[in-house]
mmCIF file of C-alpha atoms in Angstrom:
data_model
loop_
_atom_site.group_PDB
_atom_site.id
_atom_site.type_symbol
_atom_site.label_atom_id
_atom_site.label_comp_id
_atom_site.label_asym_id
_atom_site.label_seq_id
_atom_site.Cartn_x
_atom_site.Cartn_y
_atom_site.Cartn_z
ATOM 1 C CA UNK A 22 -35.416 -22.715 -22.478
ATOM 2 C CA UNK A 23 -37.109 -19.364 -21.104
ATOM 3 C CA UNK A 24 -39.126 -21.140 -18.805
ATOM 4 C CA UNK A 25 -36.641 -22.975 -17.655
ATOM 5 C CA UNK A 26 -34.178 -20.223 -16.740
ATOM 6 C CA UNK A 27 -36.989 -18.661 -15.304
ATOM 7 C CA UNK A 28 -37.601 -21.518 -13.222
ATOM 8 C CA UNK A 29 -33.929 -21.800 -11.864
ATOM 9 C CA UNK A 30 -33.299 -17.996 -11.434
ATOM 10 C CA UNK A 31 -36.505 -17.921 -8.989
ATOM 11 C CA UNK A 32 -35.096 -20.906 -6.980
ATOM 12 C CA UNK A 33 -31.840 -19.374 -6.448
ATOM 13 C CA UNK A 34 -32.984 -15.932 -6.085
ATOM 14 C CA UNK A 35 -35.284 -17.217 -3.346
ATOM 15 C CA UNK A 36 -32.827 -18.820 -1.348
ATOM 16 C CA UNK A 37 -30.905 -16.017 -1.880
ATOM 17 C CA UNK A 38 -33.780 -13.955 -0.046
ATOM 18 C CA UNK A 39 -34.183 -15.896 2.780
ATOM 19 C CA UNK A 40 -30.643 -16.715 3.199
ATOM 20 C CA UNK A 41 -30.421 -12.607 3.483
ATOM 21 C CA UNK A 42 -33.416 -12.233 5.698
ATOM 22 C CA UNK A 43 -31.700 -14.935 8.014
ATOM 23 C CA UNK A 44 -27.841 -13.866 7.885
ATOM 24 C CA UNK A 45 -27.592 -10.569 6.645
ATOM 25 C CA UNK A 46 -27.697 -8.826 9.672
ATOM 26 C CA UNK A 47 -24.805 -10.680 11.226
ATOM 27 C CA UNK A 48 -22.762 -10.897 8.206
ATOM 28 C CA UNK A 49 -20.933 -7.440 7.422
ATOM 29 C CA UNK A 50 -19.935 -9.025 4.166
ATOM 30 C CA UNK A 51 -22.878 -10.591 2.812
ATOM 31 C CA UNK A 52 -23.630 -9.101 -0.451
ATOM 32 C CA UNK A 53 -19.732 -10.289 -1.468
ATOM 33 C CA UNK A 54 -20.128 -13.588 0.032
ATOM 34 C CA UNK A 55 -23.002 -14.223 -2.377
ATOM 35 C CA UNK A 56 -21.266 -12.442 -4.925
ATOM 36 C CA UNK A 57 -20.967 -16.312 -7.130
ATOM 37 C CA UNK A 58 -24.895 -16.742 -6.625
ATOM 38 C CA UNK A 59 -25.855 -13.417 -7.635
ATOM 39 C CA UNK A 60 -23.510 -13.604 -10.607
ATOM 40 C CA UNK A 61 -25.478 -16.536 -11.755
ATOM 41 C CA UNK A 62 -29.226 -15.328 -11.254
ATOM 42 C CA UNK A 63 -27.872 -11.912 -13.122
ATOM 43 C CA UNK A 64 -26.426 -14.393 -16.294
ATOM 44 C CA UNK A 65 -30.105 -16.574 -15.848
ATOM 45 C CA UNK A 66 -32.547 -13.004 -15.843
ATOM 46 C CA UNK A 67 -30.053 -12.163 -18.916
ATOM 47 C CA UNK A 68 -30.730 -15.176 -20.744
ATOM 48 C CA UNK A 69 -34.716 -15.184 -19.767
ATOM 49 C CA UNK A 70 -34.366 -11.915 -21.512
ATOM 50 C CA UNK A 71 -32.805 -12.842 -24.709
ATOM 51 C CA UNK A 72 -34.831 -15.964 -24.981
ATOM 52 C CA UNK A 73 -38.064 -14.229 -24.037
ATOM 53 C CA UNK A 74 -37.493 -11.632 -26.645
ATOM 54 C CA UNK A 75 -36.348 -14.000 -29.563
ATOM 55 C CA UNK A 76 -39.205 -16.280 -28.586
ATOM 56 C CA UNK A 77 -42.125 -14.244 -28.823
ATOM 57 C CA UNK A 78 -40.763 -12.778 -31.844
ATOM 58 C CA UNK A 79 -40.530 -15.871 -33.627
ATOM 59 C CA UNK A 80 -43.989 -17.194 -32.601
ATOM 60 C CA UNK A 81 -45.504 -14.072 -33.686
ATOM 61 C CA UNK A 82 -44.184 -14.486 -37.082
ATOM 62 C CA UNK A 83 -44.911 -18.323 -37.284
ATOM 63 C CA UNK A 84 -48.444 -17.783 -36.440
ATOM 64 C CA UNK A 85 -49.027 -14.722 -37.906
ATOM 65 C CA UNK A 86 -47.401 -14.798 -41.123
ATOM 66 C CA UNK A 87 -49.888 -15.045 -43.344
ATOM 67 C CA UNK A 88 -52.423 -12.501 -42.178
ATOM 68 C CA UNK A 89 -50.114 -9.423 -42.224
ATOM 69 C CA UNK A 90 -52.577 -7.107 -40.575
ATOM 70 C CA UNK A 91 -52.434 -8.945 -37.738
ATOM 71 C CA UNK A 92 -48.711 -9.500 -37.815
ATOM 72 C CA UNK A 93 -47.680 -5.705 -38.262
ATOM 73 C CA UNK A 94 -49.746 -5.190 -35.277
ATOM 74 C CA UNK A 95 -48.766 -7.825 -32.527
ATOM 75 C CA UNK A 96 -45.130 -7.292 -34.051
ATOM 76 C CA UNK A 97 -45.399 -3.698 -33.545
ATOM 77 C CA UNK A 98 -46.675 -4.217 -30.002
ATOM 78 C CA UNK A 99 -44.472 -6.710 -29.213
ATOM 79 C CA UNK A 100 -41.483 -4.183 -30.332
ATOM 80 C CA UNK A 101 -42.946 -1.089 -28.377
ATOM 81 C CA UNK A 102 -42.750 -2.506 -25.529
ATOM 82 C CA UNK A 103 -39.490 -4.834 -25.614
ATOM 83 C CA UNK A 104 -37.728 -1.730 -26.721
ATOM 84 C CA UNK A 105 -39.423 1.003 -25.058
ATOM 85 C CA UNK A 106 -38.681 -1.415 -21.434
ATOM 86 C CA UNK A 107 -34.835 -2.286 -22.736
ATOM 87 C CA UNK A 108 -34.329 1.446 -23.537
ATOM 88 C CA UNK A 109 -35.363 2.350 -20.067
ATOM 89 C CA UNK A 110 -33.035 -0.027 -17.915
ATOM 90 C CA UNK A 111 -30.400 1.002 -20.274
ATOM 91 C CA UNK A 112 -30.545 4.313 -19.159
ATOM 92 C CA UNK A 113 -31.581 3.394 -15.539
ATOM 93 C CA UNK A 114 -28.151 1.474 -15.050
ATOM 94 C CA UNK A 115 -26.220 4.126 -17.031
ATOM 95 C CA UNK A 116 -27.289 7.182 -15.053
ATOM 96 C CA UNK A 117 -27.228 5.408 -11.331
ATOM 97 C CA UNK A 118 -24.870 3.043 -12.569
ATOM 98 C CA UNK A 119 -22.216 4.405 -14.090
ATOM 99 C CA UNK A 120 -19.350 3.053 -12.909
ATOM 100 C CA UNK A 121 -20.487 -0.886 -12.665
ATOM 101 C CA UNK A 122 -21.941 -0.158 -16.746
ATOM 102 C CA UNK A 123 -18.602 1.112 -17.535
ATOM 103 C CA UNK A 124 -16.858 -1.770 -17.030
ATOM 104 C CA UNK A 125 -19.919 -4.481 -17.937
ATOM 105 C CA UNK A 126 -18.068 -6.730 -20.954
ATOM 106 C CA UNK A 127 -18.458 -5.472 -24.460
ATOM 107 C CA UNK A 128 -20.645 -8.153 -25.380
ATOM 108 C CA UNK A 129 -23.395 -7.616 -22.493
ATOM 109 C CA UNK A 130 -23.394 -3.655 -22.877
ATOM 110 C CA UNK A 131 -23.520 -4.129 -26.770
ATOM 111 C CA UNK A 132 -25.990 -7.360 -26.889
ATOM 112 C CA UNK A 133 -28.453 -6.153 -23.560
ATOM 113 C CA UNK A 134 -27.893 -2.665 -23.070
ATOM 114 C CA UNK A 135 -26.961 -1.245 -26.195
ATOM 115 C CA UNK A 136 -28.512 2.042 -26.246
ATOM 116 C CA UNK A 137 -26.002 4.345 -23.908
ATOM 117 C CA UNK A 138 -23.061 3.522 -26.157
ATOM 118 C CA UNK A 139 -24.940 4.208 -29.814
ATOM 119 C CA UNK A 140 -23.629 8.031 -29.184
ATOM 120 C CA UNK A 141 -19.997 9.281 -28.249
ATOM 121 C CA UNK A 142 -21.879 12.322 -26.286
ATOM 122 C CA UNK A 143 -23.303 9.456 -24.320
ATOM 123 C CA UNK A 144 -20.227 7.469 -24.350
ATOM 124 C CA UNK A 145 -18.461 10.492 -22.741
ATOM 125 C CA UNK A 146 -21.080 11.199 -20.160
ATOM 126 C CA UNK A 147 -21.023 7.759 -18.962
ATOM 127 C CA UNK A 148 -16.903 7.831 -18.410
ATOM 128 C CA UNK A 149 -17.545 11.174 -16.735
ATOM 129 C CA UNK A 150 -19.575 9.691 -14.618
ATOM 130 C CA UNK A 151 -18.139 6.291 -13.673
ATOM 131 C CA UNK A 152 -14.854 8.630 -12.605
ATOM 132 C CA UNK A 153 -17.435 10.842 -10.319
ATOM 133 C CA UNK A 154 -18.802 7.459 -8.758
ATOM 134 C CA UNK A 155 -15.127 5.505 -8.248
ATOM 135 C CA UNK A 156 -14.497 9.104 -6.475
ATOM 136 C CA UNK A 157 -17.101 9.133 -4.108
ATOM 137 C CA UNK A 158 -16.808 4.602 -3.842
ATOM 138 C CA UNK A 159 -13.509 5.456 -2.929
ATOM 139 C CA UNK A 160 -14.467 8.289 0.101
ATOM 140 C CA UNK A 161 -16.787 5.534 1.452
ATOM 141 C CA UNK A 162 -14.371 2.891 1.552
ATOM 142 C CA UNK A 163 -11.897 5.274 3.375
ATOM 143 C CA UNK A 164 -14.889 6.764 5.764
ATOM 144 C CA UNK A 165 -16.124 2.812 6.524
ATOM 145 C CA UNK A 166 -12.688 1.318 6.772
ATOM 146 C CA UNK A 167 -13.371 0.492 10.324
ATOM 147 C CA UNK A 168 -16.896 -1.239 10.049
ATOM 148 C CA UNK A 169 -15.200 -4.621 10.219
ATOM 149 C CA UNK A 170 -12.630 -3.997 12.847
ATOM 150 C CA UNK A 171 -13.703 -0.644 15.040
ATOM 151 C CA UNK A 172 -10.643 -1.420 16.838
ATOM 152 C CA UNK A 173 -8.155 -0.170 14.171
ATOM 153 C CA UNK A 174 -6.162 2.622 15.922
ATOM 154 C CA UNK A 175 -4.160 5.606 14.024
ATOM 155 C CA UNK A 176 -0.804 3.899 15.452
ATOM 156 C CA UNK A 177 -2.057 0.406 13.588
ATOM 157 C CA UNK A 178 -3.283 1.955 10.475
ATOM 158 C CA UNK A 179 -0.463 4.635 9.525
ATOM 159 C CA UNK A 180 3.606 4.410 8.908
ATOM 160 C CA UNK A 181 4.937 7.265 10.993
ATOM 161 C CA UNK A 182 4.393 9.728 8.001
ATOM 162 C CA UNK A 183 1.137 7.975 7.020
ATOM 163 C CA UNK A 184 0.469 9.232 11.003
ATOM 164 C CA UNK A 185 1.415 12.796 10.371
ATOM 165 C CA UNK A 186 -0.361 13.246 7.547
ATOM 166 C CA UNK A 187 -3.820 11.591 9.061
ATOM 167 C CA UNK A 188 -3.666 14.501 12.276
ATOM 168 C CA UNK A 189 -3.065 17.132 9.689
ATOM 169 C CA UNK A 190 -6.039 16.451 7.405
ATOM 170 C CA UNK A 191 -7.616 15.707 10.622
ATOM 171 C CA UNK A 192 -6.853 19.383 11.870
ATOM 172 C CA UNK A 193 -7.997 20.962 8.814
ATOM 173 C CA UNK A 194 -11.396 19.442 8.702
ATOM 174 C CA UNK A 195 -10.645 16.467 6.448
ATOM 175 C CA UNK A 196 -11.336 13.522 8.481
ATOM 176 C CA UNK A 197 -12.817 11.852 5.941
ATOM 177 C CA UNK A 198 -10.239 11.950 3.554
ATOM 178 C CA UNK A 199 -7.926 9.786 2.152
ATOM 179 C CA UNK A 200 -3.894 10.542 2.358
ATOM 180 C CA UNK A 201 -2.482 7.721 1.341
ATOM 181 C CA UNK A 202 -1.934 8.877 -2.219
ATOM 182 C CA UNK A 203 0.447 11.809 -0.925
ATOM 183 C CA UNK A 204 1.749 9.230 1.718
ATOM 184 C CA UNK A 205 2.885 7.054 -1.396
ATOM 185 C CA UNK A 206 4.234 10.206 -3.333
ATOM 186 C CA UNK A 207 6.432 10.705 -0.187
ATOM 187 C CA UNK A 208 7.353 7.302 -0.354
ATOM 188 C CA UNK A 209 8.247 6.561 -3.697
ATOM 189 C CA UNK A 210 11.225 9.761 -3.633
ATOM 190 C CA UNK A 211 12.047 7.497 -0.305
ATOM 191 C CA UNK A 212 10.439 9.819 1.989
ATOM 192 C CA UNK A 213 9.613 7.632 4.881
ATOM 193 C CA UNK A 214 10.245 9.190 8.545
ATOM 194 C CA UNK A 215 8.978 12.704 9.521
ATOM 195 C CA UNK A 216 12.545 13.865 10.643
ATOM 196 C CA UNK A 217 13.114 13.681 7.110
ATOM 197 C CA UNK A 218 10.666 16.462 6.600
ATOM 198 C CA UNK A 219 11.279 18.580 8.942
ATOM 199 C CA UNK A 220 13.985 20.531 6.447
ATOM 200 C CA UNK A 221 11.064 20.606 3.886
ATOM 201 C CA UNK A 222 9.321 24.218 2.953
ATOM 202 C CA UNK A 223 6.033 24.460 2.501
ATOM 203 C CA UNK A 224 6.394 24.785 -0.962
ATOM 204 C CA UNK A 225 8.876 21.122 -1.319
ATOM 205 C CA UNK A 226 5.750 19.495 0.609
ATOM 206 C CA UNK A 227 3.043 21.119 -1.741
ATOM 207 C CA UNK A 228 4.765 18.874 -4.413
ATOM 208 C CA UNK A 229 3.601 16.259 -2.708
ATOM 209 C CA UNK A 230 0.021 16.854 -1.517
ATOM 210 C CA UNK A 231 -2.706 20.157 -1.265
ATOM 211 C CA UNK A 232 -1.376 23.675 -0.388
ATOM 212 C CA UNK A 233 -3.445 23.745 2.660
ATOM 213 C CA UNK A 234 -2.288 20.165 3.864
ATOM 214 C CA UNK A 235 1.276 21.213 3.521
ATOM 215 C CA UNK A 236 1.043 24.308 5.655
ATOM 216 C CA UNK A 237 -0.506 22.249 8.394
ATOM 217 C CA UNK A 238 1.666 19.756 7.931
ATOM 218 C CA UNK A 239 5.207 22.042 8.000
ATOM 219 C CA UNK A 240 3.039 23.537 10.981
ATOM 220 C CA UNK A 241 2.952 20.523 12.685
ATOM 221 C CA UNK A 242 6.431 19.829 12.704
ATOM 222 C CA UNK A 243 7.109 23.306 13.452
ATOM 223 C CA UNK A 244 5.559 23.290 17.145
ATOM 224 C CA UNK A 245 7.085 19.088 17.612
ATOM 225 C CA UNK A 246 10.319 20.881 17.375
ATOM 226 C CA UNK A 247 9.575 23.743 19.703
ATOM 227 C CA UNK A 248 8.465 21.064 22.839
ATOM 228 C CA UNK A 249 10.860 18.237 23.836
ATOM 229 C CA UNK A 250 7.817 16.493 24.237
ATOM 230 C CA UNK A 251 6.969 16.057 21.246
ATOM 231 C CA UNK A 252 10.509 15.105 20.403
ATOM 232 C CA UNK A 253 10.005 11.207 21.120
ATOM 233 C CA UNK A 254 9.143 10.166 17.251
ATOM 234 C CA UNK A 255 10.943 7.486 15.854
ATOM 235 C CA UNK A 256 10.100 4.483 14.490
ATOM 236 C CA UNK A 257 6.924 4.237 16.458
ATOM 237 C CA UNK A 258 5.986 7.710 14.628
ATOM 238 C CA UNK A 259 4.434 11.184 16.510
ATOM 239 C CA UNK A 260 3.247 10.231 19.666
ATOM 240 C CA UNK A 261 1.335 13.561 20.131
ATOM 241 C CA UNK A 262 0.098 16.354 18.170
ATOM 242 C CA UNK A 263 -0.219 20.083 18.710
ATOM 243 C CA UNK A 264 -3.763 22.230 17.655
ATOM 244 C CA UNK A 265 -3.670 25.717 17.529
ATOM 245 C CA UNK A 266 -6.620 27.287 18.792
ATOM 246 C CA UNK A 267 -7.413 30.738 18.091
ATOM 247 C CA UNK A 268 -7.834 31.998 21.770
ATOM 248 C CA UNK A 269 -4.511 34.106 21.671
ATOM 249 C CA UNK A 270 -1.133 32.993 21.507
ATOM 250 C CA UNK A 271 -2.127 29.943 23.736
ATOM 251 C CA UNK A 272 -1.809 26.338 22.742
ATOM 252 C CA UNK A 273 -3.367 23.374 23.623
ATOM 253 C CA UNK A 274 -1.720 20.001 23.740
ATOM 254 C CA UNK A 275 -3.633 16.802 22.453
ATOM 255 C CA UNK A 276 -2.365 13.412 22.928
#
């Protein structure tokens, strides 16, 4: 049964690998195209693994049995290195890994990789970790959200506070970050055009997202009410923005 999996999981796998060495580099999406495949030559390698391990185990105690010497030696061998090589992708997955181990089914972290979850210190390192990597998974998703279609503008993206929200971080050196979490705090107390905040304080719109993000953002709205120019909001949301730049009292106008 070992062999066999063994057999299957290298045909797949290699069409798998020249499938990629063909496609991959016109396919943005690849790896979750093949995401059924790969699913299936993971659930193969696991059972080549179980099998191997339960195999060679039994015929060392079939054919050693009555020499026990012999058996306490190849057994001990045999463990050392099953154990010692199970212990160390264990710990490989749960260090690099440890958002994808997290959430691995009871039965595969408990039956393959057991050894991260025989300690709650271990336990709790792991969920510390797992939050740190859905943090920065999350950054990347928001940083590459344009990969597949570069020709996503702010106006397409954005509801007109969703807009506002995206030049201030912008502004403050945040490009990279994602505001849709304060945009749906706004939201949810029904929040939903930027005339409605214009009567906000700093500290009302510091309930709904960073200190520094709220200044900008009561800033923003500030100088919009100052020009007529930037008076033409609406539904279609700010159609420019105002910078300050610290040469003076001067400001410059971006569109």
């Amino acid at each position: 049964m070992a062999i066999t999996a063994n057999l299957f999981m290298a045909m797949f796998a290699s069409f798998l690998w020249l499938m990629s060495i063909l496609f991959s580099g016109t396919h943005q999406n690849w790896v979750f195209g093949c995401r059924h495949l790969l699913v299936i030559c993971h659930t193969l390698l696991c059972c080549v693994l179980v099998l191997t391990v339960a195999g060679v185990g039994v015929g060392i105690l079939t054919k050693l049995a009555p020499n026990w010497p012999e058996l306490v030696v190849a057994m001990a061998f045999f463990l050392i290195i099953a154990v010692s090589g199970i212990y160390q992708c264990s710990v490989l997955i749960a260090t690099q890994l440890p958002l994808e181990y997290y959430h691995f089914p009871l039965w595969f972290k408990w039956g393959i990789l057991p050894f991260p979850m025989l300690s709650k210190k271990s336990r709790d390192k792991i969920r510390a970790g797992a939050h740190q990597r859905a943090k920065e998974l999350k950054a990347r998703a928001f940083k590459e959200r344009t990969v597949l279609d570069p020709s996503v503008s702010l106006k397409d993206s954005f509801s007109p506070i969703g807009r506002l929200l995206r030049v201030a971080a912008d502004n403050i050196g945040k490009k990279d970050h994602d505001i849709s979490q304060y945009e749906a705090r706004l939201e949810k107390d029904w929040y939903t055009k930027t005339e409605e905040l214009k009567s906000m304080t700093v500290d009302v719109l510091a309930r709904y997202m960073p200190r520094r993000m709220a200044d900008e953002v009561h800033r923003t709205l500030a100088l919009e009410l100052e020009s007529p120019t930037l008076n033409e909001t609406g539904a279609g949301g700010l159609r420019m923005m105002a910078k300050r730049e610290s040469v003076g009292s001067r400001l410059i106008w971006y569109k």
